[in-house]
PDB file of C-alpha atoms and ligand atoms in Angstrom:
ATOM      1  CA  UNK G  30       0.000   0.000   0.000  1.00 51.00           C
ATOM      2  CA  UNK G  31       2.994   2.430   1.035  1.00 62.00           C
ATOM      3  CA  UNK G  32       2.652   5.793  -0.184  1.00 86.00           C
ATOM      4  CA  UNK G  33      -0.421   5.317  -2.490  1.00 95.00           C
ATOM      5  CA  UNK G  34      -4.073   4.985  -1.716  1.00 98.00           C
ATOM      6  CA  UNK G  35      -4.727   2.785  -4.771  1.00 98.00           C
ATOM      7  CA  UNK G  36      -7.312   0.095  -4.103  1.00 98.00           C
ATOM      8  CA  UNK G  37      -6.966   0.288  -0.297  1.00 98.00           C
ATOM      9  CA  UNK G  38     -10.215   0.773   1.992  1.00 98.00           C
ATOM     10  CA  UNK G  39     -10.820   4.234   3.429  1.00 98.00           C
ATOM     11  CA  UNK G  40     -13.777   4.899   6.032  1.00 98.00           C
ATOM     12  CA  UNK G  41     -14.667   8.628   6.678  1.00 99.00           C
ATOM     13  CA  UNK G  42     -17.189   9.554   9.378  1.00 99.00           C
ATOM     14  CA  UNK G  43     -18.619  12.662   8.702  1.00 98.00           C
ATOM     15  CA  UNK G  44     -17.824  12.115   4.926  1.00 98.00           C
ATOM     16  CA  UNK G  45     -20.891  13.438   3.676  1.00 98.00           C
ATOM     17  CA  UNK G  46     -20.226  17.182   3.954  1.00 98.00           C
ATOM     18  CA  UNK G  47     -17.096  19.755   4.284  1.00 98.00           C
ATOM     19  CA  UNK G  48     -13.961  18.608   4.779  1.00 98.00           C
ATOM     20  CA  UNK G  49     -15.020  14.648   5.652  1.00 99.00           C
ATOM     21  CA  UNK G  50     -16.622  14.896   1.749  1.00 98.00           C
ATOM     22  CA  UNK G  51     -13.748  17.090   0.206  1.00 99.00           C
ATOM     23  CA  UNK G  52     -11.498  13.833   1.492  1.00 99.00           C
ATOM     24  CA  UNK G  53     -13.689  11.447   0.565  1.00 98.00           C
ATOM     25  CA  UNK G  54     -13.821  12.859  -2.891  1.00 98.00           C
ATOM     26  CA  UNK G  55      -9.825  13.098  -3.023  1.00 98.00           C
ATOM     27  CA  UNK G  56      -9.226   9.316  -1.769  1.00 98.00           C
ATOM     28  CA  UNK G  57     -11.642   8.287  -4.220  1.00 98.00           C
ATOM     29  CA  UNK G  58     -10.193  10.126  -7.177  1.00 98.00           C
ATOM     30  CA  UNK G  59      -6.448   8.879  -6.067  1.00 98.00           C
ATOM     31  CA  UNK G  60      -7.779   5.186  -6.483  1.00 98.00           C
ATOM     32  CA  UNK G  61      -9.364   4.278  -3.022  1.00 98.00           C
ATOM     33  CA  UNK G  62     -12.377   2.124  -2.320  1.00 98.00           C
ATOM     34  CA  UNK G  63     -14.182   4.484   0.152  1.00 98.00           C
ATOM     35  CA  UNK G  64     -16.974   3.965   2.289  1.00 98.00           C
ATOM     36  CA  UNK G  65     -18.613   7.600   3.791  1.00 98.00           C
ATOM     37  CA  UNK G  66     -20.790   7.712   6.593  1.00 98.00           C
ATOM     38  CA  UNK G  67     -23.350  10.209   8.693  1.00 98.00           C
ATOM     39  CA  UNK G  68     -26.374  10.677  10.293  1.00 98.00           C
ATOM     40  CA  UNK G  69     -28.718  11.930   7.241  1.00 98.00           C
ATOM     41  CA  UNK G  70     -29.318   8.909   5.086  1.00 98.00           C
ATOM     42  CA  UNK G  71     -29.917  11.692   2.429  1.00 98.00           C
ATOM     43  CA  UNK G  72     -26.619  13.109   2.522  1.00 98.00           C
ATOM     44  CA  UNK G  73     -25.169   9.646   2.589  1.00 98.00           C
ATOM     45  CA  UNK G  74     -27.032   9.076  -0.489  1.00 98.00           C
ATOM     46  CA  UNK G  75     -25.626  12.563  -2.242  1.00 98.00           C
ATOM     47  CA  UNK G  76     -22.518  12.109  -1.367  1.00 98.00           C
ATOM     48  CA  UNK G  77     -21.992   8.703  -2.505  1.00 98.00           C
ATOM     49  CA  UNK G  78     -23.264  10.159  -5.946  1.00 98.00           C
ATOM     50  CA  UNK G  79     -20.979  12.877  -5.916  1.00 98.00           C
ATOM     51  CA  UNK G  80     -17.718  11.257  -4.493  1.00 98.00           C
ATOM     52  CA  UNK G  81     -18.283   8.056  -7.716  1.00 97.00           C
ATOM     53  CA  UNK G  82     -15.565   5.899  -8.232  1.00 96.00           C
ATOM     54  CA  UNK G  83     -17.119   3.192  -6.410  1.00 97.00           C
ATOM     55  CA  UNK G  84     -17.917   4.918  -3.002  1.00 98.00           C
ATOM     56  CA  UNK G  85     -20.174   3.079  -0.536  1.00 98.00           C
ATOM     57  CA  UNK G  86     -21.914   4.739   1.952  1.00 98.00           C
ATOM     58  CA  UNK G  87     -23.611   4.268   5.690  1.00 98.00           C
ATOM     59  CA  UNK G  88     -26.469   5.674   7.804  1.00 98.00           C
ATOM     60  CA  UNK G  89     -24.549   6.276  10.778  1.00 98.00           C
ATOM     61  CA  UNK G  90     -25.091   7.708  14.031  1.00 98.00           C
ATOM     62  CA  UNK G  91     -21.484   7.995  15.605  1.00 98.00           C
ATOM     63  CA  UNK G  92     -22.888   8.653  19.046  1.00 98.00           C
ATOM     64  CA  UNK G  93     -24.876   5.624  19.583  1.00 98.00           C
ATOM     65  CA  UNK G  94     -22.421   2.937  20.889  1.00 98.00           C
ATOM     66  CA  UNK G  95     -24.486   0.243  19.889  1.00 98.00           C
ATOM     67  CA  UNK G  96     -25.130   1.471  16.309  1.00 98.00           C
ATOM     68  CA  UNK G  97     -21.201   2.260  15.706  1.00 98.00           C
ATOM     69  CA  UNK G  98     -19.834  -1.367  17.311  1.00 98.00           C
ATOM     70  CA  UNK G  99     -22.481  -2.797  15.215  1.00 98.00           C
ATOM     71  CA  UNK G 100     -20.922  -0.996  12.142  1.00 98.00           C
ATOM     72  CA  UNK G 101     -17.286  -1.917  13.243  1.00 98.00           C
ATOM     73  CA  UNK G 102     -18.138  -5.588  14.074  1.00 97.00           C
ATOM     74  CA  UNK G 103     -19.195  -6.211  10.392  1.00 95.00           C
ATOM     75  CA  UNK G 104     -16.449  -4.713   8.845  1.00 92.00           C
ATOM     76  CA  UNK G 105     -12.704  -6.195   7.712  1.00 93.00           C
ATOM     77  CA  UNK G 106      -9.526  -3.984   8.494  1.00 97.00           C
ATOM     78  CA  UNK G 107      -9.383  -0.826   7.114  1.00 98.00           C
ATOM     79  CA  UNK G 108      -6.195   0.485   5.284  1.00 98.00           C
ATOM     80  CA  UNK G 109      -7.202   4.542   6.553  1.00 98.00           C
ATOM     81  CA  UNK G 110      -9.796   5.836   8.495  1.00 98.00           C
ATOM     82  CA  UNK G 111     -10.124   9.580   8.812  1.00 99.00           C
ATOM     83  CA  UNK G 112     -12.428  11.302  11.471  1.00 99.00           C
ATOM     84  CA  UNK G 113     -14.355  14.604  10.412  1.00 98.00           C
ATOM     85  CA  UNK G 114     -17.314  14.149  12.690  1.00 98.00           C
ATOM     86  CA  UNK G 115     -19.002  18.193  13.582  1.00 98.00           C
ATOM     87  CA  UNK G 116     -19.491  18.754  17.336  1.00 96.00           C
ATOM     88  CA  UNK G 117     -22.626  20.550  16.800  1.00 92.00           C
ATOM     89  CA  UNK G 118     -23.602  24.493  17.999  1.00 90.00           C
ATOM     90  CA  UNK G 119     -20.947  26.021  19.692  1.00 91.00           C
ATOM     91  CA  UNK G 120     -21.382  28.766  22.684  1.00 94.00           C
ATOM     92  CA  UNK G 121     -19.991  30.460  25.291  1.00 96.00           C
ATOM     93  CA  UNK G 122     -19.986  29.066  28.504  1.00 97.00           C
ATOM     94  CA  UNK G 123     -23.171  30.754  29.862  1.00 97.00           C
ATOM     95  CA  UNK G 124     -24.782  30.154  26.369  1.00 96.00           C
ATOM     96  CA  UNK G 125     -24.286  26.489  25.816  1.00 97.00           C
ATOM     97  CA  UNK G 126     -26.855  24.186  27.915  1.00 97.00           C
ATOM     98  CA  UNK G 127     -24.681  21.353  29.939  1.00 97.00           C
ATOM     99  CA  UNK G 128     -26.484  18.886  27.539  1.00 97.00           C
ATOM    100  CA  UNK G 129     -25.496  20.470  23.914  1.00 97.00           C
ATOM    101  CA  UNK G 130     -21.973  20.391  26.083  1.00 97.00           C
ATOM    102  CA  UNK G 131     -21.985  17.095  26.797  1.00 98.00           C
ATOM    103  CA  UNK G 132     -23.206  16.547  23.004  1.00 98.00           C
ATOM    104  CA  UNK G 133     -20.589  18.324  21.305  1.00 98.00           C
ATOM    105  CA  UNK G 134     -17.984  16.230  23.146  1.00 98.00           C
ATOM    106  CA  UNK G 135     -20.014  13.163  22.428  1.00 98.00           C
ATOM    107  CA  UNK G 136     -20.229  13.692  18.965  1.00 98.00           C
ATOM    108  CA  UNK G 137     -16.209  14.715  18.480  1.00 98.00           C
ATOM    109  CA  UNK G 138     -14.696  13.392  20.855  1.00 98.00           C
ATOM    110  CA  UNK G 139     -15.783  10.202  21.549  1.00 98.00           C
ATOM    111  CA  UNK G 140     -16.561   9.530  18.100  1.00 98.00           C
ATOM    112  CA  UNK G 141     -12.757   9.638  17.752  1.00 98.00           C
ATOM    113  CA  UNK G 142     -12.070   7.452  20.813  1.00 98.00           C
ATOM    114  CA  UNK G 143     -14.358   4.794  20.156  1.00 98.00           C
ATOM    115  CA  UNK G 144     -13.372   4.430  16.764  1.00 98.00           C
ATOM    116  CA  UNK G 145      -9.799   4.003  17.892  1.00 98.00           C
ATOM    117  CA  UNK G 146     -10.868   1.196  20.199  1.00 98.00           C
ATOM    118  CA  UNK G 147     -13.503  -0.616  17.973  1.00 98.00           C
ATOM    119  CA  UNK G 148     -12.041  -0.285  14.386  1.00 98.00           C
ATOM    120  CA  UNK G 149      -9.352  -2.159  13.078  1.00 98.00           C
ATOM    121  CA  UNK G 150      -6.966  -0.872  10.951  1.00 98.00           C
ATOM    122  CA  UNK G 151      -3.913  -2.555   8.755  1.00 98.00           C
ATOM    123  CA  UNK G 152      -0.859  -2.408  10.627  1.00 98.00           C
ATOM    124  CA  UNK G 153       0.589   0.047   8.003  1.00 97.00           C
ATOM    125  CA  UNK G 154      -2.646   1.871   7.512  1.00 98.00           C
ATOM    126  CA  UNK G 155      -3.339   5.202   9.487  1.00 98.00           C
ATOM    127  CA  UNK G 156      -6.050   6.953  11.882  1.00 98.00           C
ATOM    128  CA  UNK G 157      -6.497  10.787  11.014  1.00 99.00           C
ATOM    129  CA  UNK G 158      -8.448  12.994  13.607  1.00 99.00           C
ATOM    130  CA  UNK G 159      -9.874  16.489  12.743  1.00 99.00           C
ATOM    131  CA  UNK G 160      -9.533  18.741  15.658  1.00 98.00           C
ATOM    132  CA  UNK G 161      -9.421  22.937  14.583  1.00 98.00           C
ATOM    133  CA  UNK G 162      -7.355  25.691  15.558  1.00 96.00           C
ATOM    134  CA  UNK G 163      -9.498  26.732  18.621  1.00 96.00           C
ATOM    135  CA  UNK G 164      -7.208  24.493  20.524  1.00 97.00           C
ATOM    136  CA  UNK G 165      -4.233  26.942  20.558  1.00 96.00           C
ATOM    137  CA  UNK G 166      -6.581  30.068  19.863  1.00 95.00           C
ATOM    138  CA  UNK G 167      -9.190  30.110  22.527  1.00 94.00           C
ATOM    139  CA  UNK G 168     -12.703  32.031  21.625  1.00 95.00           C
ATOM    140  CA  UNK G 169     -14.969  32.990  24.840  1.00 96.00           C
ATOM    141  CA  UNK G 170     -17.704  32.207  21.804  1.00 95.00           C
ATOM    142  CA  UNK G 171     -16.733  28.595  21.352  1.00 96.00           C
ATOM    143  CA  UNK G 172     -14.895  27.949  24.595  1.00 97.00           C
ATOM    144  CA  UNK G 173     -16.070  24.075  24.861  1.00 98.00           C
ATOM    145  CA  UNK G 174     -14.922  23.696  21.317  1.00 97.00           C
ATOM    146  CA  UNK G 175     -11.004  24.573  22.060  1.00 97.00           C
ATOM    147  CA  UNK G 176     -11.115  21.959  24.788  1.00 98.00           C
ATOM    148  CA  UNK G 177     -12.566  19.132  22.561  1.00 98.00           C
ATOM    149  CA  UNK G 178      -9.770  20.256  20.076  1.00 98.00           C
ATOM    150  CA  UNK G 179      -7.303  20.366  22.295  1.00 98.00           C
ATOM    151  CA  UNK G 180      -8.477  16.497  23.709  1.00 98.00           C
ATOM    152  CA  UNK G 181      -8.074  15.657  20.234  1.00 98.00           C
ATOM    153  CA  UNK G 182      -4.941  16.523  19.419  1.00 98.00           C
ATOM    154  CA  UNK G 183      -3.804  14.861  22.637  1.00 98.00           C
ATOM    155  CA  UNK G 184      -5.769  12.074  22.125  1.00 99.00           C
ATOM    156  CA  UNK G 185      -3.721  11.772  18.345  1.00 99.00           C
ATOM    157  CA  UNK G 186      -0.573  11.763  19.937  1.00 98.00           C
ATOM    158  CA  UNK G 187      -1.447   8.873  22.319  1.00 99.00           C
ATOM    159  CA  UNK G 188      -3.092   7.110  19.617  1.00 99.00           C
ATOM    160  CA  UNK G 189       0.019   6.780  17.885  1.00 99.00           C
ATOM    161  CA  UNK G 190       2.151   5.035  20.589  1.00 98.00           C
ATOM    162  CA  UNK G 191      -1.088   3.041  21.579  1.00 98.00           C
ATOM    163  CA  UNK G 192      -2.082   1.864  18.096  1.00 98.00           C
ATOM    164  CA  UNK G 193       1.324   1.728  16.710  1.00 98.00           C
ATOM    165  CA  UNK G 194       2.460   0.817  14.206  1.00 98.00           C
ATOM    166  CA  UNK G 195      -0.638   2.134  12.730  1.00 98.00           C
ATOM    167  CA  UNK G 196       0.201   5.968  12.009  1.00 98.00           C
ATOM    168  CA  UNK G 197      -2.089   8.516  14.180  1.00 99.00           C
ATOM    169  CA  UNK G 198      -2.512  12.092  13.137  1.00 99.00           C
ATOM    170  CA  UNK G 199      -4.485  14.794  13.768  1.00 98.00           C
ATOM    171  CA  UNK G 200      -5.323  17.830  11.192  1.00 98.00           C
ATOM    172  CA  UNK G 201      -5.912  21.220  13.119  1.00 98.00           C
ATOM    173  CA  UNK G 202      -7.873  23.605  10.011  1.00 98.00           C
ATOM    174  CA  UNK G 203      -8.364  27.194   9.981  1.00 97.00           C
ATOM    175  CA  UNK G 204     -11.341  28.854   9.202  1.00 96.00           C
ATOM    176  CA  UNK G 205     -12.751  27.029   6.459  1.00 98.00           C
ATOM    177  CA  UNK G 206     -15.905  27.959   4.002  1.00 97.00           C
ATOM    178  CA  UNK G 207     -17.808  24.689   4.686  1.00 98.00           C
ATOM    179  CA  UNK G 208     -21.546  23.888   5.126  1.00 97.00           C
ATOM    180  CA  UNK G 209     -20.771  23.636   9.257  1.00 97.00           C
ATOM    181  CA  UNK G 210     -22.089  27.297   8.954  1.00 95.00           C
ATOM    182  CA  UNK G 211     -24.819  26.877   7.427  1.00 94.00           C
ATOM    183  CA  UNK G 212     -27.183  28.531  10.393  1.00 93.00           C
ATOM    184  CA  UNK G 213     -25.503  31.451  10.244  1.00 94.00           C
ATOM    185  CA  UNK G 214     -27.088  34.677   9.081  1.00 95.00           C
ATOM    186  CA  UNK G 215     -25.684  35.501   5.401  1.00 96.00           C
ATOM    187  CA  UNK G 216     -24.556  38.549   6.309  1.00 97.00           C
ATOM    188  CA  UNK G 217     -22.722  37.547   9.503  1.00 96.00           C
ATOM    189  CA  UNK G 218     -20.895  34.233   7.879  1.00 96.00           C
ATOM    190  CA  UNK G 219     -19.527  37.221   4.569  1.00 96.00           C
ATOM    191  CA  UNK G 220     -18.438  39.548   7.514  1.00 97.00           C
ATOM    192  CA  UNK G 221     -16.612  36.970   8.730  1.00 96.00           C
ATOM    193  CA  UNK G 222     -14.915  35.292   5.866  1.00 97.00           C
ATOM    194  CA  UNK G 223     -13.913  38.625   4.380  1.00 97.00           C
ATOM    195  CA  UNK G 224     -12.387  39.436   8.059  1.00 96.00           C
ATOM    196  CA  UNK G 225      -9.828  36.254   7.609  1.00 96.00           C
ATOM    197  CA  UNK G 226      -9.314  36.621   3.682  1.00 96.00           C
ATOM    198  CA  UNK G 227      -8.363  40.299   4.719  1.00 97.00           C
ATOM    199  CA  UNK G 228      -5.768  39.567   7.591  1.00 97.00           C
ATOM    200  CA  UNK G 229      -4.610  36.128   7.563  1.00 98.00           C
ATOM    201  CA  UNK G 230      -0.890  35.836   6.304  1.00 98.00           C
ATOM    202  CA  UNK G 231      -2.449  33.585   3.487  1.00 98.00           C
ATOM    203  CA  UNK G 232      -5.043  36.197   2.169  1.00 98.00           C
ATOM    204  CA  UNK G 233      -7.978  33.638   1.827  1.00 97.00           C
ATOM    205  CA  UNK G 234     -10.063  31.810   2.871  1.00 96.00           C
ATOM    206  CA  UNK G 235      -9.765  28.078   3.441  1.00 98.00           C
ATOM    207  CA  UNK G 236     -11.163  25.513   1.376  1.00 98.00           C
ATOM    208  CA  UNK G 237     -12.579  22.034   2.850  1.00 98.00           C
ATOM    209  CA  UNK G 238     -10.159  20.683  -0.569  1.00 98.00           C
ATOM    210  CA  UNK G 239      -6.988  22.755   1.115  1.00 98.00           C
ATOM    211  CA  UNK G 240      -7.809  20.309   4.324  1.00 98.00           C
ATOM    212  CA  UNK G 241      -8.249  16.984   2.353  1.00 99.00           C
ATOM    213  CA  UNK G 242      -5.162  17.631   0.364  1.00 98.00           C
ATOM    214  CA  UNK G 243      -2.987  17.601   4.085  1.00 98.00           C
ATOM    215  CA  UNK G 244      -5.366  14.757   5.630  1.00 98.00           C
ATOM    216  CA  UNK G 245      -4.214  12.709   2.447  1.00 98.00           C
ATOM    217  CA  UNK G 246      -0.469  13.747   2.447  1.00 98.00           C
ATOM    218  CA  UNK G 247      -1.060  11.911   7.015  1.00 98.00           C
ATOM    219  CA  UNK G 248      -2.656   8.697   5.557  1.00 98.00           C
ATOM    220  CA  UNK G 249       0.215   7.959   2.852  1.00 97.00           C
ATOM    221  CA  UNK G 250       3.553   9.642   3.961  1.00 97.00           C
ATOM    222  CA  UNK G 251       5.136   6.831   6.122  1.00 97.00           C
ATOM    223  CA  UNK G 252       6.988   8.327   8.624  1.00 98.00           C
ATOM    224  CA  UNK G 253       4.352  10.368  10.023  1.00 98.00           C
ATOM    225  CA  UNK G 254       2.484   9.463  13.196  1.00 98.00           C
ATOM    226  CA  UNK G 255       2.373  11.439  16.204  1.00 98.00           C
ATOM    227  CA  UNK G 256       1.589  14.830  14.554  1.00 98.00           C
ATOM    228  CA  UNK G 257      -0.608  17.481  14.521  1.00 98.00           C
ATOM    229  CA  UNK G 258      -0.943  19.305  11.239  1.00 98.00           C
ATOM    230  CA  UNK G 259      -2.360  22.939  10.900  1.00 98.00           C
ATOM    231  CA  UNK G 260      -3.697  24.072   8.003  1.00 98.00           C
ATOM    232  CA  UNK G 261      -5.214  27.563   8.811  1.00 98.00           C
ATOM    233  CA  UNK G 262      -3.643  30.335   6.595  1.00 98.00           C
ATOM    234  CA  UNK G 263      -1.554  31.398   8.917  1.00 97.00           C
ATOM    235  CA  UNK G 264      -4.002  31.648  11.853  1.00 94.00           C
ATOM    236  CA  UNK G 265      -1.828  30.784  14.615  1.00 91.00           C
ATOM    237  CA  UNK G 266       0.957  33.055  14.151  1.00 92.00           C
ATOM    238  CA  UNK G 267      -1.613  36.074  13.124  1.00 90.00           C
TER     239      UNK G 267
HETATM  240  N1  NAP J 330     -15.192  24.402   8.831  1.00 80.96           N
HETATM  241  C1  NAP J 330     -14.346  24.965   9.685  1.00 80.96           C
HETATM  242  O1  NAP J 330     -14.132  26.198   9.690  1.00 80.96           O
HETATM  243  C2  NAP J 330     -13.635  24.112  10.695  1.00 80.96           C
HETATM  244  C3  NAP J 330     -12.598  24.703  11.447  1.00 80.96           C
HETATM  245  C4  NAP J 330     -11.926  23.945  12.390  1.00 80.96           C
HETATM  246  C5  NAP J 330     -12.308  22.627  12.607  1.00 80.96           C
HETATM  247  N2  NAP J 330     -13.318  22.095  11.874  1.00 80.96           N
HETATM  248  C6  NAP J 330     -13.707  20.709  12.169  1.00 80.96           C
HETATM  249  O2  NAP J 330     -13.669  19.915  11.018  1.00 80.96           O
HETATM  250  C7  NAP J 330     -14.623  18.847  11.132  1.00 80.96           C
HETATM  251  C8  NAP J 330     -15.476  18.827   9.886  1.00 80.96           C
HETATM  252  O3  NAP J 330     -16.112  20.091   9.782  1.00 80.96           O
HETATM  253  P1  NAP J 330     -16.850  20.578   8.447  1.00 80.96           P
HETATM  254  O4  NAP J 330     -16.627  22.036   8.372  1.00 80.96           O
HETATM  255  O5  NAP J 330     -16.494  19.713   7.316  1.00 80.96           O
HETATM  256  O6  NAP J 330     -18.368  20.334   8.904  1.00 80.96           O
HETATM  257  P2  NAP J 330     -19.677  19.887   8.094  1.00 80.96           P
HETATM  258  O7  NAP J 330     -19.586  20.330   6.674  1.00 80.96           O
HETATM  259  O8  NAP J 330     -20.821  20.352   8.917  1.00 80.96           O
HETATM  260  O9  NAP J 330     -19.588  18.284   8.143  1.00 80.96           O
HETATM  261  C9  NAP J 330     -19.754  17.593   9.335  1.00 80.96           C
HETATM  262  C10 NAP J 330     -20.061  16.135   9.046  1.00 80.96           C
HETATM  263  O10 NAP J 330     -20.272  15.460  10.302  1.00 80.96           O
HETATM  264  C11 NAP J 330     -21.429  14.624  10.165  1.00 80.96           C
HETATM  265  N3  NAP J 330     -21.938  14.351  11.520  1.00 80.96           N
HETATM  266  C12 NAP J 330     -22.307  15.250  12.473  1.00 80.96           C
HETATM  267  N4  NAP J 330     -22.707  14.610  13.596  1.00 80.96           N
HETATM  268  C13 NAP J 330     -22.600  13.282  13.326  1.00 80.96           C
HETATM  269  C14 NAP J 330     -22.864  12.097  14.081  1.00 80.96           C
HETATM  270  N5  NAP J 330     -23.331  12.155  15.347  1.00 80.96           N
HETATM  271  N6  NAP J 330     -22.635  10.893  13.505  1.00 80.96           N
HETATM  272  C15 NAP J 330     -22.147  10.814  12.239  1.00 80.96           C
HETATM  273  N7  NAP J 330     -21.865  11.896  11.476  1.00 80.96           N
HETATM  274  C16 NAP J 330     -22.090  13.115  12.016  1.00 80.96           C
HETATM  275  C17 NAP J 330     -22.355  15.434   9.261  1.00 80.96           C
HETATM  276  O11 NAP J 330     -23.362  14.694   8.604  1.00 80.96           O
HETATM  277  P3  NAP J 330     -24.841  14.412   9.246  1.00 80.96           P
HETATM  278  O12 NAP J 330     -25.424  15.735   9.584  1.00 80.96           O
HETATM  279  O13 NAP J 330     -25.559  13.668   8.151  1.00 80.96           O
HETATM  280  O14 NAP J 330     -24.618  13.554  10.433  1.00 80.96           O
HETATM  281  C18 NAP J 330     -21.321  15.903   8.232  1.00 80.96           C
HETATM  282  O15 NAP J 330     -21.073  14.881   7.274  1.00 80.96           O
HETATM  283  C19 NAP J 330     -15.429  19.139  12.404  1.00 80.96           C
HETATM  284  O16 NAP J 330     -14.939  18.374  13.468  1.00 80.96           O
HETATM  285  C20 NAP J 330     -15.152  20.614  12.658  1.00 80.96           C
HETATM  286  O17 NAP J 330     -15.252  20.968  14.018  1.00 80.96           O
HETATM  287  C21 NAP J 330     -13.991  22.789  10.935  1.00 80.96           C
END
């Protein structure tokens, strides 16, 4: 398998939208049998059109435990397995009820941990996490957010001496134009996006394709396991 993704089996979780489908679409293209899977049996169905090549896809709900061991227990080993599961609305800490807390951590970070423990993956496959860049930046808007990031990226590195050989690494994006802000008033989401085209070092906006470009340079480079990758323009150092 080595450095090429040609005929080997890639899951993504949360491959029906953003950066999970802008991945999906990418492994596909390079040669990869892919199998994409989230809640909305519609999206799975879209998104299995779109991505082509082959693509499979799964109703999934990645935080019931019974539905996701169920999943894992009927599946051979995976070659890659990439993570791009949305925590849901984000808050501040007076904002965000204890249970859309406790959701948002379900949803993204166990999703990550139980896939770790219930998937199997070939010994010279990889694991890639999505975490974000609120994990070094904290926002008073999104403060729960940082901390699931930050869990994430932790969780990467441990994942990599726990599931090793298997590789283990975690992408950190930017600001990215994807659907996850889809809620958000028209007006608002521009605002914003102009803001970070307008003062990030790389004078744009990301794209959920900048994000599956590095997420497939984790899964086939082989001597990289351990790491956490940002790709945010420049956000960290602006
Ligand atoms: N976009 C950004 O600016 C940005 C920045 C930093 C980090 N990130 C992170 O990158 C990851 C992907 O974000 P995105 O922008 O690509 O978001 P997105 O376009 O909203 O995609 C999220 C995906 O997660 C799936 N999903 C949500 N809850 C699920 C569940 N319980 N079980 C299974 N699938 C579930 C969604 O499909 P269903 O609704 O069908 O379940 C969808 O396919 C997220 O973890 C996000 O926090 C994004």
């Amino acid at each position: 398998m080595g450095r090429s993704l040609k005929g080997s089996r890639v899951l993504v979780l949360g491959g029906t939208s953003g950066i999970g489908l802008a991945t999906a679409q990418a492994a596909a293209a390079a040669g990869a049998m892919v199998t994409l899977a989230s809640r909305s049996s519609d999206k799975v169905n879209a998104a299995v059109a779109k991505v082509g090549n082959g693509a499979v896809g799964a109703s999934l709900d990645t935080t019931n435990d019974t539905a996701l061991e169920a999943f894992f227990s009927k599946q051979p080993e995976w070659d890659h397995i990439v993570v791009s599961v949305a925590a849901g609305r984000s808050a501040g800490l007076h904002d965000l009820s204890l249970q859309d807390a406790y959701g948002n951590m379900n949803a993204k970070f166990w999703t990550a941990y139980k896939t770790a423990k219930l998937a199997t993956i070939t010994p010279d496959g990889s694991l890639t996490l999505v975490s974000g860049y609120l994990s070094h930046r904290p926002n008073k808007d999104a403060l729960l957010q940082g901390c699931i990031n930050a869990a994430l990226e932790s969780l990467g590195r441990g994942l990599a001496l726990a599931l090793s050989p298997v590789r283990v690494n975690t992408v950190s994006p930017g600001l990215i134009d994807t659907p996850i802000r889809a809620a958000m008033p028209a007006d608002r989401k521009k605002a914003m996006l102009d803001h970070a085209a307008a003062t990030l070092p790389a004078r744009r906006v990301g794209q959920a394709e900048d994000v599956a470009d590095a997420i497939l340079m984790l899964m086939t480079n082989p001597f990289t396991t351990g790491s956490t990758l940002f790709v945010d323009g420049g956000g960290m150092i602006s």
